Tab-separated table of C-alpha atoms in Angstrom:
chain	number	residue	atom	x	y	z
E	674	MET	CA	112.814	122.142	-3.434
E	675	ALA	CA	114.030	125.685	-2.747
E	676	GLY	CA	114.133	124.883	0.974
E	677	ILE	CA	116.234	121.777	0.327
E	678	LYS	CA	118.645	123.774	-1.856
E	679	SER	CA	119.033	126.343	0.925
E	680	LEU	CA	119.562	123.563	3.474
E	681	PHE	CA	122.350	121.947	1.498
E	682	LYS	CA	123.936	125.294	0.608
E	683	ASP	CA	124.191	126.100	4.320
E	684	THR	CA	125.352	122.549	5.015
E	685	ALA	CA	128.154	123.065	2.502
E	686	ILE	CA	129.249	126.350	4.105
E	687	TYR	CA	129.093	124.986	7.637
E	688	GLY	CA	130.918	121.980	6.295
E	689	VAL	CA	133.846	124.122	5.142
E	690	SER	CA	134.792	124.885	8.725
E	691	SER	CA	133.878	121.439	9.961
E	692	ILE	CA	135.483	119.448	7.168
E	693	LEU	CA	138.617	121.560	6.860
E	694	GLY	CA	138.955	121.934	10.608
E	695	ARG	CA	138.395	118.262	11.357
E	696	PHE	CA	140.724	117.318	8.507
E	697	LEU	CA	143.478	119.544	9.886
E	698	ASN	CA	142.921	118.169	13.373
E	699	TRP	CA	142.957	114.732	11.781
E	700	CYS	CA	146.407	115.548	10.463
E	701	LEU	CA	147.542	116.061	14.057
E	702	VAL	CA	146.865	112.394	14.809
E	703	PRO	CA	150.041	111.082	13.138
E	704	MET	CA	152.006	113.743	15.024
E	705	TYR	CA	150.540	112.563	18.316
E	706	THR	CA	151.104	108.901	17.490
E	707	TYR	CA	154.729	109.494	16.505
E	708	CYS	CA	155.591	111.955	19.265
E	709	PHE	CA	153.852	110.246	22.181
E	710	PRO	CA	153.492	106.597	23.247
E	711	ALA	CA	150.113	105.009	22.514
E	712	ALA	CA	149.377	104.927	26.242
E	713	GLU	CA	149.769	108.729	26.485
E	714	TYR	CA	147.535	109.220	23.456
E	715	GLY	CA	145.071	107.005	25.306
E	716	ILE	CA	145.177	109.446	28.256
E	717	VAL	CA	144.374	112.331	25.892
E	718	THR	CA	141.481	110.332	24.432
E	719	ASN	CA	140.182	109.481	27.893
E	720	LEU	CA	140.239	113.106	29.107
E	721	TYR	CA	138.600	114.437	25.954
E	722	ALA	CA	135.788	111.931	26.448
E	723	TYR	CA	135.036	113.600	29.776
E	724	VAL	CA	135.350	117.020	28.135
E	725	ALA	CA	132.699	116.115	25.538
E	726	LEU	CA	130.337	115.089	28.324
E	727	ALA	CA	131.012	118.286	30.282
E	728	ILE	CA	130.183	120.519	27.304
E	729	ILE	CA	126.820	118.792	26.837
E	730	ILE	CA	125.995	119.274	30.514
E	731	LEU	CA	127.040	122.939	30.481
E	732	THR	CA	124.910	123.801	27.437
E	733	TYR	CA	121.958	121.717	28.799
E	734	GLY	CA	120.003	121.735	25.536
E	735	MET	CA	119.819	125.535	25.383
E	736	GLU	CA	121.049	125.737	21.787
E	737	THR	CA	117.968	123.895	20.541
E	738	GLY	CA	115.871	125.720	23.124
E	739	PHE	CA	117.084	129.029	21.698
E	740	PHE	CA	116.027	128.029	18.167
E	741	ARG	CA	112.652	126.841	19.395
E	742	PHE	CA	111.792	129.947	21.445
E	743	ALA	CA	113.295	132.417	18.969
E	744	ASN	CA	110.726	131.033	16.502
E	745	HIS	CA	107.966	130.604	19.082
E	746	ASP	CA	104.572	132.258	18.532
E	747	ARG	CA	104.339	133.383	22.175
E	748	TRP	CA	107.791	134.977	22.350
E	749	THR	CA	108.102	137.662	19.733
E	750	ASP	CA	111.464	139.093	20.808
E	751	PRO	CA	114.336	136.821	19.642
E	752	GLY	CA	116.800	139.234	21.266
E	753	GLN	CA	115.311	138.559	24.695
E	754	VAL	CA	115.501	134.809	24.063
E	755	TYR	CA	119.134	135.129	23.031
E	756	THR	CA	120.306	137.286	25.928
E	757	THR	CA	118.421	135.206	28.492
E	758	THR	CA	120.149	132.129	27.115
E	759	LEU	CA	123.547	133.834	27.194
E	760	LEU	CA	123.185	134.895	30.814
E	761	SER	CA	122.007	131.462	31.906
E	762	VAL	CA	124.736	129.460	30.167
E	763	GLY	CA	127.384	132.015	31.136
E	764	SER	CA	126.506	131.802	34.831
E	765	THR	CA	126.589	128.010	34.971
E	766	SER	CA	129.837	127.890	32.984
E	767	VAL	CA	131.606	130.218	35.426
E	768	LEU	CA	130.361	128.167	38.377
E	769	PHE	CA	131.631	124.960	36.773
E	770	MET	CA	135.024	126.502	36.075
E	771	ILE	CA	135.465	127.632	39.688
E	772	VAL	CA	134.443	124.289	41.209
E	773	VAL	CA	136.549	122.091	38.913
E	774	CYS	CA	139.646	124.276	39.225
E	775	ALA	CA	139.358	124.130	43.010
E	776	LEU	CA	139.042	120.345	42.945
E	777	SER	CA	141.549	119.720	40.149
E	778	PRO	CA	144.120	117.833	42.315
E	779	ASP	CA	141.435	115.408	43.540
E	780	ILE	CA	139.987	114.948	40.055
E	781	ALA	CA	143.460	114.337	38.631
E	782	ARG	CA	144.086	111.580	41.177
E	783	TRP	CA	140.690	110.017	40.437
E	784	LEU	CA	141.495	109.932	36.712
E	785	ASP	CA	144.916	108.443	37.459
E	786	CYS	CA	146.902	111.469	36.345
E	787	GLY	CA	147.542	112.725	39.856
E	788	ASP	CA	150.847	114.365	39.049
E	789	SER	CA	149.223	116.601	36.429
E	790	PRO	CA	146.288	118.554	37.912
E	791	SER	CA	147.139	121.270	35.386
E	792	TYR	CA	145.566	119.048	32.707
E	793	ILE	CA	142.302	119.262	34.626
E	794	TRP	CA	142.129	123.000	35.296
E	795	MET	CA	143.231	123.878	31.755
E	796	MET	CA	140.459	121.733	30.301
E	797	ALA	CA	137.920	123.087	32.823
E	798	ILE	CA	138.543	126.686	31.742
E	799	ALA	CA	138.509	125.736	28.059
E	800	VAL	CA	135.259	123.780	28.446
E	801	ALA	CA	133.562	126.664	30.264
E	802	MET	CA	134.492	129.081	27.466
E	803	ASP	CA	133.442	126.615	24.752
E	804	ALA	CA	130.053	126.048	26.381
E	805	TYR	CA	129.426	129.790	26.626
E	806	THR	CA	130.521	130.565	23.066
E	807	SER	CA	128.225	127.833	21.709
E	808	ILE	CA	125.334	130.278	22.213
E	809	PRO	CA	126.813	133.108	20.070
E	810	PHE	CA	127.501	130.468	17.408
E	811	ALA	CA	123.871	129.353	17.648
E	812	TYR	CA	122.908	133.012	17.212
E	813	LEU	CA	124.917	133.141	13.982
E	814	ARG	CA	123.086	130.048	12.738
E	815	TYR	CA	119.749	131.652	13.655
E	816	ARG	CA	120.664	134.812	11.766
E	817	LYS	CA	121.708	132.625	8.816
E	818	ARG	CA	125.297	133.839	8.769
E	819	PRO	CA	127.111	130.618	7.897
E	820	VAL	CA	130.105	132.443	6.397
E	821	ARG	CA	130.955	134.269	9.640
E	822	PHE	CA	130.226	131.075	11.574
E	823	ALA	CA	132.678	129.146	9.399
E	824	THR	CA	135.291	131.914	9.547
E	825	LEU	CA	135.306	132.072	13.338
E	826	LYS	CA	135.439	128.304	13.622
E	827	LEU	CA	138.411	128.219	11.258
E	828	ILE	CA	140.204	130.867	13.320
E	829	ASN	CA	139.766	128.680	16.404
E	830	ILE	CA	141.014	125.625	14.553
E	831	GLY	CA	143.961	127.481	13.039
E	832	VAL	CA	145.112	128.777	16.427
E	833	ASN	CA	144.764	125.345	18.013
E	834	ILE	CA	146.683	123.564	15.266
E	835	GLY	CA	149.337	126.256	15.072
E	836	LEU	CA	149.977	126.023	18.806
E	837	ASN	CA	150.096	122.229	18.665
E	838	LEU	CA	152.746	122.390	15.964
E	839	PHE	CA	154.651	125.077	17.849
E	840	PHE	CA	154.735	123.309	21.215
E	841	ILE	CA	155.064	119.695	20.045
E	842	VAL	CA	157.215	119.999	16.901
E	843	LEU	CA	159.053	123.330	16.852
E	844	CYS	CA	159.876	123.810	20.538
E	845	PRO	CA	161.656	120.434	20.926
E	846	VAL	CA	163.840	121.329	17.909
E	847	ILE	CA	164.714	124.721	19.402
E	848	TRP	CA	165.334	123.125	22.792
E	849	LYS	CA	168.018	120.870	21.375
E	850	SER	CA	170.005	123.708	19.785
E	851	ALA	CA	169.196	126.832	21.828
E	852	PRO	CA	167.205	125.995	24.975
E	853	GLU	CA	167.847	129.414	26.477
E	854	TRP	CA	165.533	130.956	23.874
E	855	ILE	CA	162.443	129.171	25.176
E	856	ALA	CA	163.392	128.020	28.688
E	857	TRP	CA	161.277	130.831	30.196
E	858	PHE	CA	158.019	129.205	29.009
E	859	TYR	CA	158.789	125.713	27.648
E	860	ASN	CA	159.241	122.523	29.689
E	861	PRO	CA	160.046	119.346	27.707
E	862	GLY	CA	158.607	117.188	30.477
E	863	PHE	CA	155.151	118.741	30.116
E	864	GLY	CA	154.490	116.421	27.124
E	865	ILE	CA	150.824	115.936	26.310
E	866	GLY	CA	150.014	118.900	28.542
E	867	TYR	CA	150.772	121.126	25.554
E	868	ILE	CA	147.797	119.591	23.741
E	869	PHE	CA	145.541	120.898	26.520
E	870	LEU	CA	147.332	124.257	26.676
E	871	ALA	CA	146.819	124.772	22.939
E	872	ASN	CA	143.138	123.998	23.405
E	873	LEU	CA	142.863	126.504	26.262
E	874	ILE	CA	144.462	129.355	24.297
E	875	SER	CA	142.378	128.669	21.189
E	876	SER	CA	139.186	128.702	23.289
E	877	LEU	CA	140.173	132.085	24.711
E	878	VAL	CA	140.763	133.438	21.198
E	879	THR	CA	137.327	132.162	20.153
E	880	LEU	CA	135.704	133.935	23.095
E	881	LEU	CA	137.302	137.196	21.982
E	882	THR	CA	136.181	136.767	18.367
E	883	VAL	CA	132.498	136.368	19.315
E	884	VAL	CA	132.384	139.541	21.418
E	885	PRO	CA	130.378	141.340	18.640
E	886	GLU	CA	127.738	138.601	18.868
E	887	ILE	CA	127.746	138.739	22.676
E	888	LEU	CA	126.996	142.486	22.450
E	889	ALA	CA	124.667	142.243	19.432
E	890	GLU	CA	121.401	142.520	21.391
E	891	ASN	CA	120.207	144.660	24.290
E	892	TYR	CA	120.218	142.460	27.359
E	893	ASN	CA	116.706	141.705	28.580
E	894	PHE	CA	116.596	138.787	30.996
E	895	SER	CA	113.283	137.029	31.638
E	896	GLY	CA	112.976	134.526	34.473
E	897	LYS	CA	109.672	133.239	33.117
E	898	LEU	CA	111.192	132.680	29.698
E	899	LEU	CA	114.188	130.909	31.219
E	900	ARG	CA	111.941	128.558	33.192
E	901	GLU	CA	110.030	127.637	30.040
E	902	MET	CA	113.256	127.175	28.083
E	903	VAL	CA	114.749	124.968	30.783
E	904	ARG	CA	111.532	122.933	30.926
E	905	TYR	CA	111.711	122.462	27.151
E	906	SER	CA	115.456	121.882	27.075
E	907	PHE	CA	115.860	119.600	30.080
E	908	PRO	CA	114.784	116.478	28.179
E	909	LEU	CA	117.267	117.547	25.494
E	910	LEU	CA	119.954	117.662	28.197
E	911	ILE	CA	119.171	114.044	29.077
E	912	ILE	CA	119.203	113.230	25.361
E	913	GLY	CA	122.514	115.042	25.018
E	914	ILE	CA	124.077	113.251	27.975
E	915	ALA	CA	122.848	109.875	26.760
E	916	GLY	CA	123.905	110.762	23.225
E	917	ILE	CA	127.413	111.871	24.124
E	918	MET	CA	127.757	108.903	26.464
E	919	ASN	CA	126.863	106.696	23.519
E	920	GLN	CA	129.779	108.304	21.659
E	921	THR	CA	132.302	108.485	24.479
E	922	VAL	CA	131.389	105.985	27.197
E	923	ASP	CA	133.562	103.335	25.552
E	924	LYS	CA	136.536	105.686	25.864
E	925	ILE	CA	135.627	106.369	29.499
E	926	LEU	CA	134.956	102.737	30.434
E	927	TYR	CA	137.751	101.087	28.474
E	928	PRO	CA	140.496	101.759	31.065
E	929	MET	CA	138.126	100.438	33.750
E	930	LEU	CA	137.323	97.209	31.892
E	931	ILE	CA	140.882	96.167	31.043
E	932	ALA	CA	142.874	95.037	34.083
E	933	ASP	CA	146.295	96.247	32.925
E	934	ARG	CA	146.179	100.058	32.673
E	935	GLU	CA	149.122	100.262	30.256
E	936	VAL	CA	147.466	97.709	27.952
E	937	ALA	CA	144.136	99.528	28.316
E	938	MET	CA	145.539	102.941	27.373
E	939	THR	CA	147.474	101.453	24.460
E	940	GLY	CA	144.343	99.745	23.113
E	941	LEU	CA	142.341	102.910	23.645
E	942	GLY	CA	144.955	104.893	21.714
E	943	ILE	CA	144.800	102.443	18.794
E	944	TYR	CA	141.001	102.488	18.755
E	945	ALA	CA	140.837	106.286	18.934
E	946	ALA	CA	143.384	106.733	16.148
E	947	ASN	CA	141.460	104.435	13.799
E	948	TYR	CA	138.193	106.078	14.801
E	949	LYS	CA	139.658	109.247	13.274
E	950	ILE	CA	139.664	107.614	9.838
E	951	ALA	CA	135.863	107.577	9.974
E	952	LEU	CA	136.019	111.328	10.568
E	953	VAL	CA	134.671	112.259	7.138
E	954	MET	CA	131.290	110.758	7.983
E	955	VAL	CA	131.244	112.449	11.393
E	956	VAL	CA	132.051	115.810	9.809
E	957	PHE	CA	129.318	115.513	7.194
E	958	ILE	CA	126.759	114.685	9.881
E	959	GLN	CA	127.901	117.594	12.045
E	960	ALA	CA	127.695	120.041	9.142
E	961	PHE	CA	124.257	118.708	8.264
E	962	ARG	CA	123.102	119.112	11.877
E	963	PHE	CA	124.206	122.751	11.998
E	964	ALA	CA	122.011	123.540	8.999
E	965	TYR	CA	119.150	121.112	9.678
E	966	GLU	CA	117.963	122.318	13.073
E	967	PRO	CA	117.230	125.932	11.975
E	968	PHE	CA	115.774	124.459	8.754
E	969	ILE	CA	113.180	122.235	10.447
E	970	PHE	CA	111.923	124.949	12.805
E	971	ALA	CA	111.685	127.448	9.954
E	972	GLN	CA	109.864	124.885	7.767
E	973	ASN	CA	107.496	124.110	10.625
E	974	LYS	CA	106.162	127.673	10.449
E	975	GLU	CA	105.169	127.152	6.805
E	976	LYS	CA	101.647	126.114	5.893
E	977	GLY	CA	100.665	123.236	3.645
E	978	GLU	CA	102.072	119.801	2.843
E	979	GLY	CA	105.270	121.037	1.219
E	980	LYS	CA	107.176	120.933	4.492
E	981	GLU	CA	106.516	117.201	4.892
E	982	LYS	CA	108.010	116.565	1.460
E	983	ALA	CA	110.983	118.758	2.373
E	984	TYR	CA	111.630	116.616	5.459
E	985	SER	CA	111.403	113.441	3.402
E	986	ASP	CA	113.675	114.772	0.669
E	987	ALA	CA	116.239	115.891	3.262
E	988	MET	CA	116.374	112.351	4.683
E	989	THR	CA	116.790	110.771	1.246
E	990	TRP	CA	119.609	113.074	0.206
E	991	PHE	CA	121.296	112.658	3.553
E	992	VAL	CA	121.475	108.900	2.992
E	993	ILE	CA	122.627	109.366	-0.611
E	994	PHE	CA	125.589	111.511	0.408
E	995	SER	CA	126.348	109.333	3.434
E	996	MET	CA	126.677	106.260	1.239
E	997	LEU	CA	128.865	108.177	-1.211
E	998	ILE	CA	131.189	109.147	1.661
E	999	PHE	CA	131.217	105.578	2.967
E	1000	LEU	CA	132.249	104.221	-0.424
E	1001	GLY	CA	134.890	106.913	-0.885
E	1002	VAL	CA	136.544	106.102	2.455
E	1003	MET	CA	136.381	102.338	2.103
E	1004	PHE	CA	137.559	102.346	-1.530
E	1005	TYR	CA	140.611	104.465	-0.739
E	1006	LEU	CA	141.378	103.172	2.745
E	1007	PRO	CA	144.752	101.802	1.514
E	1008	VAL	CA	145.817	105.455	1.159
E	1009	LEU	CA	143.808	107.055	3.954
E	1010	LYS	CA	145.208	104.663	6.555
E	1011	TYR	CA	148.610	106.349	6.340
E	1012	PHE	CA	147.228	109.341	8.213
E	1013	ILE	CA	148.003	107.282	11.298
E	1014	SER	CA	151.179	105.453	12.258
E	1015	PRO	CA	151.555	101.894	10.901
E	1016	LYS	CA	151.746	100.785	14.535
E	1017	TYR	CA	147.990	101.414	14.680
E	1018	PHE	CA	146.960	99.507	11.523
E	1019	GLU	CA	145.696	96.559	13.549
E	1020	GLY	CA	142.664	98.681	14.396
E	1021	LEU	CA	141.574	99.362	10.791
E	1022	ARG	CA	138.841	96.754	11.069
E	1023	VAL	CA	136.756	99.153	13.165
E	1024	VAL	CA	136.479	101.744	10.368
E	1025	PRO	CA	133.499	100.368	8.361
E	1026	ILE	CA	131.641	99.485	11.563
E	1027	VAL	CA	132.076	102.975	12.982
E	1028	MET	CA	131.111	104.631	9.694
E	1029	PHE	CA	127.825	102.751	9.471
E	1030	ALA	CA	127.167	103.485	13.137
E	1031	GLU	CA	127.516	107.198	12.325
E	1032	VAL	CA	125.116	106.831	9.385
E	1033	PHE	CA	122.543	105.327	11.752
E	1034	PHE	CA	123.078	108.272	14.093
E	1035	GLY	CA	122.579	110.743	11.238
E	1036	ILE	CA	119.327	109.052	10.246
E	1037	PHE	CA	118.217	109.141	13.885
E	1038	PHE	CA	118.942	112.881	13.966
E	1039	ASN	CA	116.773	113.355	10.869
E	1040	LEU	CA	113.990	111.374	12.500
E	1041	SER	CA	114.245	113.436	15.689
E	1042	LEU	CA	112.416	116.354	14.108
E	1043	TRP	CA	108.990	114.902	14.949
E	1044	TYR	CA	109.447	115.196	18.712
E	1045	LYS	CA	111.265	118.536	18.489
E	1046	ILE	CA	108.635	120.348	16.427
E	1047	THR	CA	105.780	118.883	18.497
E	1048	ASP	CA	107.478	119.781	21.822
E	1049	ARG	CA	107.574	116.108	22.873
E	1050	THR	CA	111.301	116.026	23.479
E	1051	ILE	CA	110.853	113.467	26.254
E	1052	TRP	CA	110.750	110.822	23.521
E	1053	GLY	CA	114.263	111.712	22.516
E	1054	THR	CA	115.251	111.032	26.109
E	1055	TRP	CA	113.809	107.517	25.996
E	1056	PHE	CA	115.487	106.741	22.675
E	1057	SER	CA	118.865	107.976	23.858
E	1058	LEU	CA	118.590	106.155	27.176
E	1059	ALA	CA	117.696	102.945	25.350
E	1060	GLY	CA	120.790	103.413	23.207
E	1061	LEU	CA	122.880	104.055	26.304
E	1062	VAL	CA	121.660	100.827	27.897
E	1063	VAL	CA	122.712	98.943	24.765
E	1064	THR	CA	126.106	100.687	24.723
E	1065	LEU	CA	126.823	100.038	28.401
E	1066	ALA	CA	125.696	96.420	28.278
E	1067	LEU	CA	127.688	95.517	25.166
E	1068	ASN	CA	130.823	97.291	26.348
E	1069	ILE	CA	130.737	95.799	29.836
E	1070	ILE	CA	130.020	92.284	28.561
E	1071	PHE	CA	132.286	92.102	25.527
E	1072	VAL	CA	135.182	94.568	25.945
E	1073	PRO	CA	137.033	92.451	28.533
E	1074	ARG	CA	136.936	89.527	26.086
E	1075	PHE	CA	137.226	91.113	22.636
E	1076	GLY	CA	138.847	94.499	23.299
E	1077	TYR	CA	138.151	97.634	21.309
E	1078	ILE	CA	136.361	95.869	18.417
E	1079	ALA	CA	133.487	95.408	20.874
E	1080	CYS	CA	133.370	99.208	21.299
E	1081	ALA	CA	132.747	99.634	17.572
E	1082	TRP	CA	129.986	97.017	17.448
E	1083	ALA	CA	128.396	98.502	20.556
E	1084	ALA	CA	128.149	101.881	18.782
E	1085	PHE	CA	126.675	100.178	15.700
E	1086	CYS	CA	123.995	98.411	17.740
E	1087	CYS	CA	123.278	101.468	19.888
E	1088	TYR	CA	122.539	103.811	17.004
E	1089	GLY	CA	120.686	101.084	15.130
E	1090	VAL	CA	118.308	100.612	18.068
E	1091	MET	CA	117.787	104.364	18.432
E	1092	MET	CA	117.120	104.781	14.712
E	1093	VAL	CA	114.557	101.981	14.520
E	1094	ALA	CA	112.801	103.017	17.745
E	1095	SER	CA	112.483	106.655	16.642
E	1096	TYR	CA	111.105	105.637	13.252
E	1097	VAL	CA	108.528	103.224	14.694
E	1098	ILE	CA	107.239	105.643	17.360
E	1099	GLY	CA	107.373	108.562	14.928
E	1100	ARG	CA	105.075	106.712	12.519
E	1101	ILE	CA	102.487	106.685	15.296
E	1102	LYS	CA	102.979	110.119	16.846
E	1103	HIS	CA	103.796	112.295	13.830
E	1104	PRO	CA	103.953	110.248	10.602
E	1105	ILE	CA	106.147	111.538	7.787
E	1106	ASP	CA	106.246	109.696	4.495
E	1107	TYR	CA	109.950	108.900	4.308
E	1108	ARG	CA	111.015	106.986	1.204
E	1109	ILE	CA	112.125	103.911	3.125
E	1110	GLY	CA	112.304	101.707	0.031
E	1111	ARG	CA	114.522	104.175	-1.791
E	1112	ILE	CA	116.737	104.731	1.257
E	1113	THR	CA	117.192	100.967	1.710
E	1114	PHE	CA	117.976	100.667	-1.989
E	1115	TYR	CA	120.826	103.191	-1.795
E	1116	CYS	CA	122.312	101.449	1.256
E	1117	ALA	CA	122.093	98.101	-0.549
E	1118	VAL	CA	123.739	99.520	-3.686
E	1119	ALA	CA	126.601	100.919	-1.610
E	1120	LEU	CA	127.174	97.600	0.161
E	1121	VAL	CA	127.095	95.672	-3.123
E	1122	LEU	CA	129.618	98.053	-4.692
E	1123	TRP	CA	131.858	97.762	-1.608
E	1124	GLY	CA	131.692	93.988	-1.891
E	1125	ALA	CA	132.450	94.208	-5.619
E	1126	SER	CA	135.522	96.329	-4.916
E	1127	SER	CA	136.859	93.592	-2.626
E	1128	LEU	CA	136.243	90.892	-5.231
E	1129	LEU	CA	137.905	92.982	-7.962
E	1130	THR	CA	141.016	93.793	-5.909
E	1131	THR	CA	144.161	92.838	-7.838
E	1132	GLY	CA	146.913	94.106	-5.554
E	1133	SER	CA	147.923	96.815	-8.026
E	1134	ASN	CA	147.019	100.228	-6.615
E	1135	VAL	CA	146.725	101.795	-10.068
E	1136	ILE	CA	144.261	99.180	-11.299
E	1137	ASP	CA	142.386	98.915	-8.007
E	1138	PHE	CA	141.935	102.666	-7.555
E	1139	ALA	CA	140.802	103.068	-11.169
E	1140	THR	CA	138.277	100.257	-10.700
E	1141	ARG	CA	136.981	101.805	-7.512
E	1142	PHE	CA	136.629	105.187	-9.192
E	1143	LEU	CA	134.460	103.512	-11.830
E	1144	LEU	CA	132.378	101.942	-9.068
E	1145	LEU	CA	131.883	105.395	-7.533
E	1146	CYS	CA	130.710	106.572	-10.945
E	1147	VAL	CA	128.263	103.663	-11.022
E	1148	TYR	CA	126.808	104.802	-7.709
E	1149	ALA	CA	126.559	108.407	-8.958
E	1150	GLY	CA	124.858	107.113	-12.116
E	1151	VAL	CA	122.299	105.183	-10.080
E	1152	VAL	CA	121.499	108.322	-8.081
E	1153	TYR	CA	121.184	110.385	-11.254
E	1154	VAL	CA	118.785	107.941	-12.873
E	1155	ALA	CA	116.700	107.485	-9.716
E	1156	GLU	CA	116.575	111.085	-8.458
E	1157	LEU	CA	117.638	113.662	-11.001
E	1158	ARG	CA	116.958	112.512	-14.553
E	1159	LYS	CA	113.279	113.394	-14.541
E	1160	ARG	CA	113.941	116.783	-12.965
E	1161	VAL	CA	116.642	117.597	-15.499
E	1162	LYS	CA	114.327	116.718	-18.374
E	1163	ALA	CA	111.547	118.768	-16.832
């Protein structure tokens, strides 16, 4: 139980930066939707989908590889593992940056933003820096320094948000009254380009803040170690590519599947804005992942059966908190929806679908420990590729007919298939006694309470919100009786 307490303490600290940062970035969404046409917000969404894919490729599974080999019996010098990883990721990131910047005009034309190659080279430089700094952040997680990790992440987020507000809100106001003050650096026609510029500057600031971590160990490169790490991590790269494609391929494909580009970008903007409402679940899963990966490798070094119970307990509590978050968002959606412009409300129907899809993904991540701790990461590749096939097929078949709602259901089905496949194969390869009955029970309770909230809706916000608060208390009471009452009495 002590291990679980430590896991969730670190999850909470990592979650401070993730939750607060994502929430503040979430608050930028209404600004984007009010300041830019939906089609332009669709362009931003489309480019960031490619950025997410690029970061996965540039880190090529080396974060997890670092954790594995820093705790490996045959490699007793974690400093050598860390510096070898830094040099490898740094070299590939610089190469990527040079190539993409050189080809930025061609890439811009291919992505149908040919008059703005600056968007491409700004994002290329930012992505290269973000990929490189992911390793110092992994080092902080390895050294169990969640407070510094969270602080540096918040600095990055604060700079990014501050620059967004400066360029998109403040500068236009100054331009109207005293353009000569800012004419030397500000161009009103640059528009959404300032979103990418803010990202670039914040990435540079982050690189500077992790310099102490970059210099924390004596550099000791090992080619043999790197080859073993790449061999271990390569399947994770395929998993990562398939995984991020499962998250972003709809945003990449959508403009290709809708004949009218203006209609496509508008629909993509609406879908992306409503996707942000499900952000709370995404943030919780991300915070949990930051803490869970070091946790499972550390637990794996322990002897005895206690570690198996720790894995099972972690899964159960993950589902408990996921369902609590789901209920909180769905119960108070009438308020939360105003974080986006009313012009986007037609897309609210995707929110519950996306949230449950993210729960499935979180469960899949919990289940992934069996192939990570047994060095059979190739199985993760097969699961992710199976999910990608589902995602591609459902998007290609149904998006032209049903629009962005098909994207949400494709994500739901994708992660559902991955979750079930990992559980079934895991029961054969490395069985862990997960409390499937209890997990199913909590999901069922959450769905029943959600249904009850719909039936009890009166139209009065005061009455409805009070009723839904009581329903949340009912869920908390069920958890207390099922999980905590005996422990409290003991």
